[in-house]
């Protein structure tokens, strides 16, 4: 997990493992960049892709707590942001937990416009809603429409401890290959702190029980307690599956008690290991001092607690070794980031650092979401604005990740051109509200576009000489312009400048929308901006029904 310098909470962009299914398809119209290092287990047609209560006592009662989850999903279509991908059916597994709720994986219901559950040995499907979802740690809570469902389906109880390595587990679920509940047996083979989805990391338990597409969201039990939730398998391997341990589930459930999900506590400081002898000598450290060296504090002001060359030696009362690990028990070493998420108190976590030969205790501010110039959509749809033959949208990590997958021609072109989509991929916004505005698709076929090449996936630098801060700002600049022409410039020297008569663009927009069957010229968040006055907003309505 370490390179020479690592940012904990920083997104690690690694080449994807080869896997079957939708997650690792090259970017093209209608594909969706699932973000996961292993293969998610929801069933896709033609593709692989706690509080203590009385626990169910018998195996039959446990089985009655398991449900099959059916979802109809419509992920974004990045090449046509005014629409969505065609609906497709997926299925997974869920189980009843306290509070008359059902727990499943986020990837089973992400972008779902319809969710249903079906109890074991039942033929009735019950409509459910997604009450809470955390795509990063891949967990979601469902609420059935009919509360009487829970009268005959008791909640399973989450274990309050990690399962020991070599413990036997039973995994329940509805994998492809049959309609009845499947139960497989295996052992816990490894526990580590690893990347999940969307830049999130957490505890992960590896098991060798057979789990397959459709198992997603199913419980793994030791005795009558749930020790984890099945969520992925390693592609092109035999019986290497992963479960989200109950400790991570409990963190998620605790977070949503106030009605919203805030995310996991993370540090964003850049740290490096303390293994090199010359580095230790430079810092005048004795042989007994261990920890991580602060390479670049996240905060730049004098009030920020950490300084360059501090040695992070403890998180609360837990010592950190020279590789950044902590000892969880006598046999389990794990990344110190685990203690950050576990020990964080509100907005801070207690640290002890070695500074100028002495120990300094301090409270470090932590964040719940990493500020990103190109954030993950996390279940949202990309905004858009159509002006004449051009579509404008916002760069997201989902979009850029899809473009950069493998050795795609689009990704190579972006790299060679020095596109901000590549050079600023890991940046935080330079100012509040900063976005990169991109043209996600070729120009519409229209006389207005005559003689111009397609600026697909180029980043807008300015409109009429005004530097563009975000997509809303672009809409405002065009709306309020009284100039005869609209000039659009892009970052880099490769893409040509585009010039249009403003009045022609406004009139042409209506024709293009009608010809293409597009309902509105902008996404719901931007339509009021365009209609908000200023300029001659002739295209205020926009489009066909």
mmCIF file of C-alpha atoms in Angstrom, residues 91-351:
data_model
loop_
_atom_site.group_PDB
_atom_site.id
_atom_site.type_symbol
_atom_site.label_atom_id
_atom_site.label_comp_id
_atom_site.label_asym_id
_atom_site.label_seq_id
_atom_site.Cartn_x
_atom_site.Cartn_y
_atom_site.Cartn_z
ATOM 1 C CA UNK A 91 -30.134 -8.786 -8.548
ATOM 2 C CA UNK A 92 -28.323 -9.313 -5.295
ATOM 3 C CA UNK A 93 -28.947 -10.315 -1.713
ATOM 4 C CA UNK A 94 -29.864 -8.507 1.476
ATOM 5 C CA UNK A 95 -30.723 -9.341 5.071
ATOM 6 C CA UNK A 96 -32.867 -7.938 7.832
ATOM 7 C CA UNK A 97 -31.172 -5.837 10.521
ATOM 8 C CA UNK A 98 -32.505 -4.046 13.584
ATOM 9 C CA UNK A 99 -34.811 -1.110 13.046
ATOM 10 C CA UNK A 100 -36.998 -2.848 10.443
ATOM 11 C CA UNK A 101 -34.413 -2.340 7.714
ATOM 12 C CA UNK A 102 -32.600 -4.412 5.130
ATOM 13 C CA UNK A 103 -28.860 -4.175 4.517
ATOM 14 C CA UNK A 104 -27.324 -4.804 1.109
ATOM 15 C CA UNK A 105 -24.461 -3.582 -1.095
ATOM 16 C CA UNK A 106 -24.553 -0.101 -2.562
ATOM 17 C CA UNK A 107 -23.562 -1.378 -6.003
ATOM 18 C CA UNK A 108 -26.724 -3.503 -6.138
ATOM 19 C CA UNK A 109 -29.008 -0.446 -5.930
ATOM 20 C CA UNK A 110 -26.841 2.447 -7.140
ATOM 21 C CA UNK A 111 -28.718 4.365 -9.858
ATOM 22 C CA UNK A 112 -31.803 2.208 -9.261
ATOM 23 C CA UNK A 113 -35.174 3.647 -10.203
ATOM 24 C CA UNK A 114 -36.988 0.580 -8.876
ATOM 25 C CA UNK A 115 -36.067 -1.796 -6.044
ATOM 26 C CA UNK A 116 -37.931 -4.891 -4.864
ATOM 27 C CA UNK A 117 -37.232 -7.555 -2.263
ATOM 28 C CA UNK A 118 -38.417 -11.132 -2.036
ATOM 29 C CA UNK A 119 -38.310 -13.189 1.139
ATOM 30 C CA UNK A 120 -36.920 -16.709 1.258
ATOM 31 C CA UNK A 121 -39.495 -19.300 0.139
ATOM 32 C CA UNK A 122 -41.849 -16.473 -0.923
ATOM 33 C CA UNK A 123 -43.135 -15.642 -4.386
ATOM 34 C CA UNK A 124 -44.185 -12.083 -3.512
ATOM 35 C CA UNK A 125 -42.010 -9.147 -4.442
ATOM 36 C CA UNK A 126 -42.275 -6.102 -2.185
ATOM 37 C CA UNK A 127 -41.330 -2.615 -3.358
ATOM 38 C CA UNK A 128 -38.561 -1.010 -1.309
ATOM 39 C CA UNK A 129 -36.797 2.341 -1.264
ATOM 40 C CA UNK A 130 -33.121 3.149 -0.761
ATOM 41 C CA UNK A 131 -33.056 4.879 2.611
ATOM 42 C CA UNK A 132 -29.272 5.397 2.884
ATOM 43 C CA UNK A 133 -26.383 4.586 0.572
ATOM 44 C CA UNK A 134 -22.586 4.765 0.904
ATOM 45 C CA UNK A 135 -21.050 3.845 -2.469
ATOM 46 C CA UNK A 136 -17.512 4.187 -1.119
ATOM 47 C CA UNK A 137 -17.762 1.444 1.508
ATOM 48 C CA UNK A 138 -20.404 -0.312 -0.662
ATOM 49 C CA UNK A 139 -23.287 -0.458 1.808
ATOM 50 C CA UNK A 140 -26.938 0.547 1.538
ATOM 51 C CA UNK A 141 -30.048 0.358 3.697
ATOM 52 C CA UNK A 142 -33.434 -0.478 2.159
ATOM 53 C CA UNK A 143 -36.873 0.218 3.610
ATOM 54 C CA UNK A 144 -39.706 -2.043 2.371
ATOM 55 C CA UNK A 145 -42.994 -0.396 1.502
ATOM 56 C CA UNK A 146 -44.915 -2.960 3.586
ATOM 57 C CA UNK A 147 -43.775 -2.849 7.245
ATOM 58 C CA UNK A 148 -45.672 -6.064 8.025
ATOM 59 C CA UNK A 149 -42.867 -7.912 6.229
ATOM 60 C CA UNK A 150 -40.813 -7.778 9.419
ATOM 61 C CA UNK A 151 -43.417 -9.580 11.517
ATOM 62 C CA UNK A 152 -42.164 -12.892 10.127
ATOM 63 C CA UNK A 153 -38.572 -11.918 9.315
ATOM 64 C CA UNK A 154 -36.392 -11.383 12.382
ATOM 65 C CA UNK A 155 -33.242 -9.224 12.277
ATOM 66 C CA UNK A 156 -29.818 -10.820 12.209
ATOM 67 C CA UNK A 157 -27.326 -9.589 14.807
ATOM 68 C CA UNK A 158 -23.955 -8.111 13.885
ATOM 69 C CA UNK A 159 -20.883 -9.517 15.590
ATOM 70 C CA UNK A 160 -18.967 -7.022 17.704
ATOM 71 C CA UNK A 161 -15.585 -8.589 16.860
ATOM 72 C CA UNK A 162 -13.537 -9.434 13.794
ATOM 73 C CA UNK A 163 -13.556 -13.133 12.925
ATOM 74 C CA UNK A 164 -10.204 -14.786 13.641
ATOM 75 C CA UNK A 165 -8.196 -16.021 10.680
ATOM 76 C CA UNK A 166 -9.027 -19.705 10.005
ATOM 77 C CA UNK A 167 -12.520 -19.303 11.479
ATOM 78 C CA UNK A 168 -15.256 -21.098 9.527
ATOM 79 C CA UNK A 169 -17.964 -18.924 7.954
ATOM 80 C CA UNK A 170 -21.256 -19.601 6.186
ATOM 81 C CA UNK A 171 -22.197 -17.264 3.333
ATOM 82 C CA UNK A 172 -25.872 -16.894 2.391
ATOM 83 C CA UNK A 173 -27.091 -15.489 -0.894
ATOM 84 C CA UNK A 174 -28.811 -15.834 -4.237
ATOM 85 C CA UNK A 175 -26.049 -16.369 -6.807
ATOM 86 C CA UNK A 176 -26.865 -17.094 -10.419
ATOM 87 C CA UNK A 177 -27.635 -20.702 -11.251
ATOM 88 C CA UNK A 178 -30.856 -21.211 -9.317
ATOM 89 C CA UNK A 179 -33.737 -19.570 -7.519
ATOM 90 C CA UNK A 180 -33.319 -20.992 -4.026
ATOM 91 C CA UNK A 181 -31.108 -19.648 -1.256
ATOM 92 C CA UNK A 182 -27.491 -20.796 -1.534
ATOM 93 C CA UNK A 183 -25.273 -21.480 1.479
ATOM 94 C CA UNK A 184 -21.520 -21.967 1.065
ATOM 95 C CA UNK A 185 -18.874 -22.671 3.671
ATOM 96 C CA UNK A 186 -15.307 -21.459 3.899
ATOM 97 C CA UNK A 187 -12.675 -20.037 6.191
ATOM 98 C CA UNK A 188 -11.330 -16.579 6.916
ATOM 99 C CA UNK A 189 -7.944 -16.457 5.202
ATOM 100 C CA UNK A 190 -6.820 -12.821 5.550
ATOM 101 C CA UNK A 191 -7.781 -9.463 7.062
ATOM 102 C CA UNK A 192 -6.332 -6.184 5.830
ATOM 103 C CA UNK A 193 -7.072 -2.494 5.357
ATOM 104 C CA UNK A 194 -7.592 -1.996 1.643
ATOM 105 C CA UNK A 195 -9.154 0.252 -1.018
ATOM 106 C CA UNK A 196 -12.877 -0.166 -1.643
ATOM 107 C CA UNK A 197 -14.594 2.181 -4.129
ATOM 108 C CA UNK A 198 -14.443 5.889 -4.931
ATOM 109 C CA UNK A 199 -11.268 6.598 -2.974
ATOM 110 C CA UNK A 200 -12.570 4.954 0.206
ATOM 111 C CA UNK A 201 -10.564 2.419 2.207
ATOM 112 C CA UNK A 202 -11.541 0.145 5.073
ATOM 113 C CA UNK A 203 -11.145 -3.212 6.725
ATOM 114 C CA UNK A 204 -11.627 -6.098 4.319
ATOM 115 C CA UNK A 205 -11.899 -9.808 5.105
ATOM 116 C CA UNK A 206 -10.842 -12.417 2.564
ATOM 117 C CA UNK A 207 -12.598 -15.775 2.634
ATOM 118 C CA UNK A 208 -12.398 -18.905 0.502
ATOM 119 C CA UNK A 209 -16.127 -19.683 0.468
ATOM 120 C CA UNK A 210 -17.562 -19.839 -3.038
ATOM 121 C CA UNK A 211 -19.342 -16.544 -3.731
ATOM 122 C CA UNK A 212 -20.533 -15.464 -7.150
ATOM 123 C CA UNK A 213 -22.614 -12.813 -8.929
ATOM 124 C CA UNK A 214 -25.892 -12.487 -7.042
ATOM 125 C CA UNK A 215 -24.230 -13.023 -3.640
ATOM 126 C CA UNK A 216 -23.672 -9.268 -3.239
ATOM 127 C CA UNK A 217 -25.136 -8.038 0.029
ATOM 128 C CA UNK A 218 -25.536 -11.474 1.568
ATOM 129 C CA UNK A 219 -24.425 -12.100 5.162
ATOM 130 C CA UNK A 220 -21.467 -14.189 6.269
ATOM 131 C CA UNK A 221 -22.133 -15.797 9.646
ATOM 132 C CA UNK A 222 -20.077 -17.404 12.356
ATOM 133 C CA UNK A 223 -22.575 -19.175 14.569
ATOM 134 C CA UNK A 224 -25.656 -16.926 14.771
ATOM 135 C CA UNK A 225 -23.762 -13.648 14.310
ATOM 136 C CA UNK A 226 -23.071 -11.732 11.100
ATOM 137 C CA UNK A 227 -19.327 -11.176 10.729
ATOM 138 C CA UNK A 228 -19.516 -9.538 7.310
ATOM 139 C CA UNK A 229 -21.339 -8.752 4.076
ATOM 140 C CA UNK A 230 -20.294 -10.379 0.781
ATOM 141 C CA UNK A 231 -19.388 -7.771 -1.829
ATOM 142 C CA UNK A 232 -16.759 -8.939 -4.327
ATOM 143 C CA UNK A 233 -14.640 -11.713 -5.719
ATOM 144 C CA UNK A 234 -11.198 -11.679 -7.306
ATOM 145 C CA UNK A 235 -11.555 -12.232 -11.042
ATOM 146 C CA UNK A 236 -9.786 -15.173 -12.666
ATOM 147 C CA UNK A 237 -9.145 -16.830 -9.299
ATOM 148 C CA UNK A 238 -10.609 -19.730 -7.420
ATOM 149 C CA UNK A 239 -12.565 -19.101 -4.237
ATOM 150 C CA UNK A 240 -11.068 -15.730 -3.338
ATOM 151 C CA UNK A 241 -13.950 -13.631 -2.105
ATOM 152 C CA UNK A 242 -14.254 -10.601 0.111
ATOM 153 C CA UNK A 243 -16.668 -9.518 2.821
ATOM 154 C CA UNK A 244 -17.167 -6.151 4.485
ATOM 155 C CA UNK A 245 -16.638 -6.903 8.194
ATOM 156 C CA UNK A 246 -19.351 -6.085 10.699
ATOM 157 C CA UNK A 247 -17.129 -3.405 12.239
ATOM 158 C CA UNK A 248 -17.330 -1.403 8.985
ATOM 159 C CA UNK A 249 -21.083 -2.030 8.854
ATOM 160 C CA UNK A 250 -21.437 -0.688 12.385
ATOM 161 C CA UNK A 251 -19.484 2.472 11.461
ATOM 162 C CA UNK A 252 -21.877 3.017 8.548
ATOM 163 C CA UNK A 253 -25.003 2.425 10.661
ATOM 164 C CA UNK A 254 -23.702 4.740 13.394
ATOM 165 C CA UNK A 255 -23.027 7.445 10.813
ATOM 166 C CA UNK A 256 -26.574 7.397 9.401
ATOM 167 C CA UNK A 257 -28.337 7.596 12.762
ATOM 168 C CA UNK A 258 -28.677 11.352 12.336
ATOM 169 C CA UNK A 259 -30.395 10.840 8.978
ATOM 170 C CA UNK A 260 -27.446 11.439 6.664
ATOM 171 C CA UNK A 261 -24.185 9.749 5.696
ATOM 172 C CA UNK A 262 -21.105 11.907 6.287
ATOM 173 C CA UNK A 263 -18.331 9.472 5.322
ATOM 174 C CA UNK A 264 -15.293 7.967 7.002
ATOM 175 C CA UNK A 265 -12.685 9.964 8.898
ATOM 176 C CA UNK A 266 -9.447 10.351 6.926
ATOM 177 C CA UNK A 267 -6.125 12.196 7.129
ATOM 178 C CA UNK A 268 -4.931 13.967 3.991
ATOM 179 C CA UNK A 269 -1.343 14.675 5.064
ATOM 180 C CA UNK A 270 1.458 13.260 2.924
ATOM 181 C CA UNK A 271 3.577 10.837 4.948
ATOM 182 C CA UNK A 272 6.597 8.644 4.289
ATOM 183 C CA UNK A 273 8.118 5.631 5.980
ATOM 184 C CA UNK A 274 10.915 5.881 8.524
ATOM 185 C CA UNK A 275 13.067 2.963 7.404
ATOM 186 C CA UNK A 276 16.046 4.700 5.808
ATOM 187 C CA UNK A 277 19.085 4.978 8.171
ATOM 188 C CA UNK A 278 20.210 8.340 6.761
ATOM 189 C CA UNK A 279 16.723 9.780 7.236
ATOM 190 C CA UNK A 280 16.683 8.628 10.852
ATOM 191 C CA UNK A 281 20.133 10.101 11.444
ATOM 192 C CA UNK A 282 19.072 13.407 9.851
ATOM 193 C CA UNK A 283 16.150 13.587 12.281
ATOM 194 C CA UNK A 284 18.368 12.644 15.289
ATOM 195 C CA UNK A 285 16.164 9.698 16.187
ATOM 196 C CA UNK A 286 17.246 6.965 18.563
ATOM 197 C CA UNK A 287 16.754 3.299 17.736
ATOM 198 C CA UNK A 288 13.573 3.036 19.792
ATOM 199 C CA UNK A 289 11.655 5.760 17.954
ATOM 200 C CA UNK A 290 9.201 4.518 15.363
ATOM 201 C CA UNK A 291 6.547 6.138 13.226
ATOM 202 C CA UNK A 292 5.936 7.942 9.946
ATOM 203 C CA UNK A 293 7.571 11.154 8.756
ATOM 204 C CA UNK A 294 5.334 14.058 7.790
ATOM 205 C CA UNK A 295 6.425 14.936 4.259
ATOM 206 C CA UNK A 296 3.778 17.563 3.452
ATOM 207 C CA UNK A 297 1.150 18.673 5.974
ATOM 208 C CA UNK A 298 -2.332 19.030 4.493
ATOM 209 C CA UNK A 299 -2.811 22.463 6.029
ATOM 210 C CA UNK A 300 -0.461 25.291 5.134
ATOM 211 C CA UNK A 301 -1.131 27.842 7.879
ATOM 212 C CA UNK A 302 0.853 28.239 11.075
ATOM 213 C CA UNK A 303 -2.167 27.102 13.087
ATOM 214 C CA UNK A 304 -2.183 23.681 11.432
ATOM 215 C CA UNK A 305 -0.954 21.162 14.048
ATOM 216 C CA UNK A 306 1.421 19.067 11.924
ATOM 217 C CA UNK A 307 4.739 20.316 10.552
ATOM 218 C CA UNK A 308 7.126 18.952 7.967
ATOM 219 C CA UNK A 309 9.587 16.452 9.558
ATOM 220 C CA UNK A 310 7.286 15.630 12.465
ATOM 221 C CA UNK A 311 7.346 11.917 13.245
ATOM 222 C CA UNK A 312 3.862 10.514 13.785
ATOM 223 C CA UNK A 313 4.405 7.958 16.546
ATOM 224 C CA UNK A 314 0.913 7.361 17.969
ATOM 225 C CA UNK A 315 -2.746 7.631 17.028
ATOM 226 C CA UNK A 316 -4.509 8.116 20.364
ATOM 227 C CA UNK A 317 -2.843 5.373 22.444
ATOM 228 C CA UNK A 318 -1.863 3.114 19.529
ATOM 229 C CA UNK A 319 1.806 3.100 18.418
ATOM 230 C CA UNK A 320 2.617 3.352 14.699
ATOM 231 C CA UNK A 321 5.595 1.467 13.279
ATOM 232 C CA UNK A 322 8.137 2.606 10.674
ATOM 233 C CA UNK A 323 6.020 1.210 7.823
ATOM 234 C CA UNK A 324 2.834 2.901 8.957
ATOM 235 C CA UNK A 325 1.229 -0.176 10.497
ATOM 236 C CA UNK A 326 -0.327 -0.785 13.869
ATOM 237 C CA UNK A 327 -0.648 -4.087 15.729
ATOM 238 C CA UNK A 328 -4.333 -4.918 16.016
ATOM 239 C CA UNK A 329 -3.687 -8.111 17.923
ATOM 240 C CA UNK A 330 -0.723 -10.438 18.347
ATOM 241 C CA UNK A 331 -0.975 -11.695 14.768
ATOM 242 C CA UNK A 332 -2.551 -8.886 12.752
ATOM 243 C CA UNK A 333 -0.680 -5.856 11.430
ATOM 244 C CA UNK A 334 -2.783 -3.276 9.649
ATOM 245 C CA UNK A 335 -2.541 0.276 8.276
ATOM 246 C CA UNK A 336 -2.740 3.034 10.872
ATOM 247 C CA UNK A 337 -5.552 4.603 8.794
ATOM 248 C CA UNK A 338 -7.788 2.039 10.510
ATOM 249 C CA UNK A 339 -7.211 3.728 13.871
ATOM 250 C CA UNK A 340 -7.922 7.163 12.393
ATOM 251 C CA UNK A 341 -11.429 6.141 11.353
ATOM 252 C CA UNK A 342 -12.022 4.282 14.608
ATOM 253 C CA UNK A 343 -10.646 6.840 17.056
ATOM 254 C CA UNK A 344 -11.823 10.091 15.421
ATOM 255 C CA UNK A 345 -13.879 12.194 17.797
ATOM 256 C CA UNK A 346 -16.083 14.509 15.780
ATOM 257 C CA UNK A 347 -13.762 16.619 13.645
ATOM 258 C CA UNK A 348 -10.401 15.699 15.214
ATOM 259 C CA UNK A 349 -8.223 12.762 16.162
ATOM 260 C CA UNK A 350 -5.523 12.700 18.844
ATOM 261 C CA UNK A 351 -1.913 12.275 17.693
#
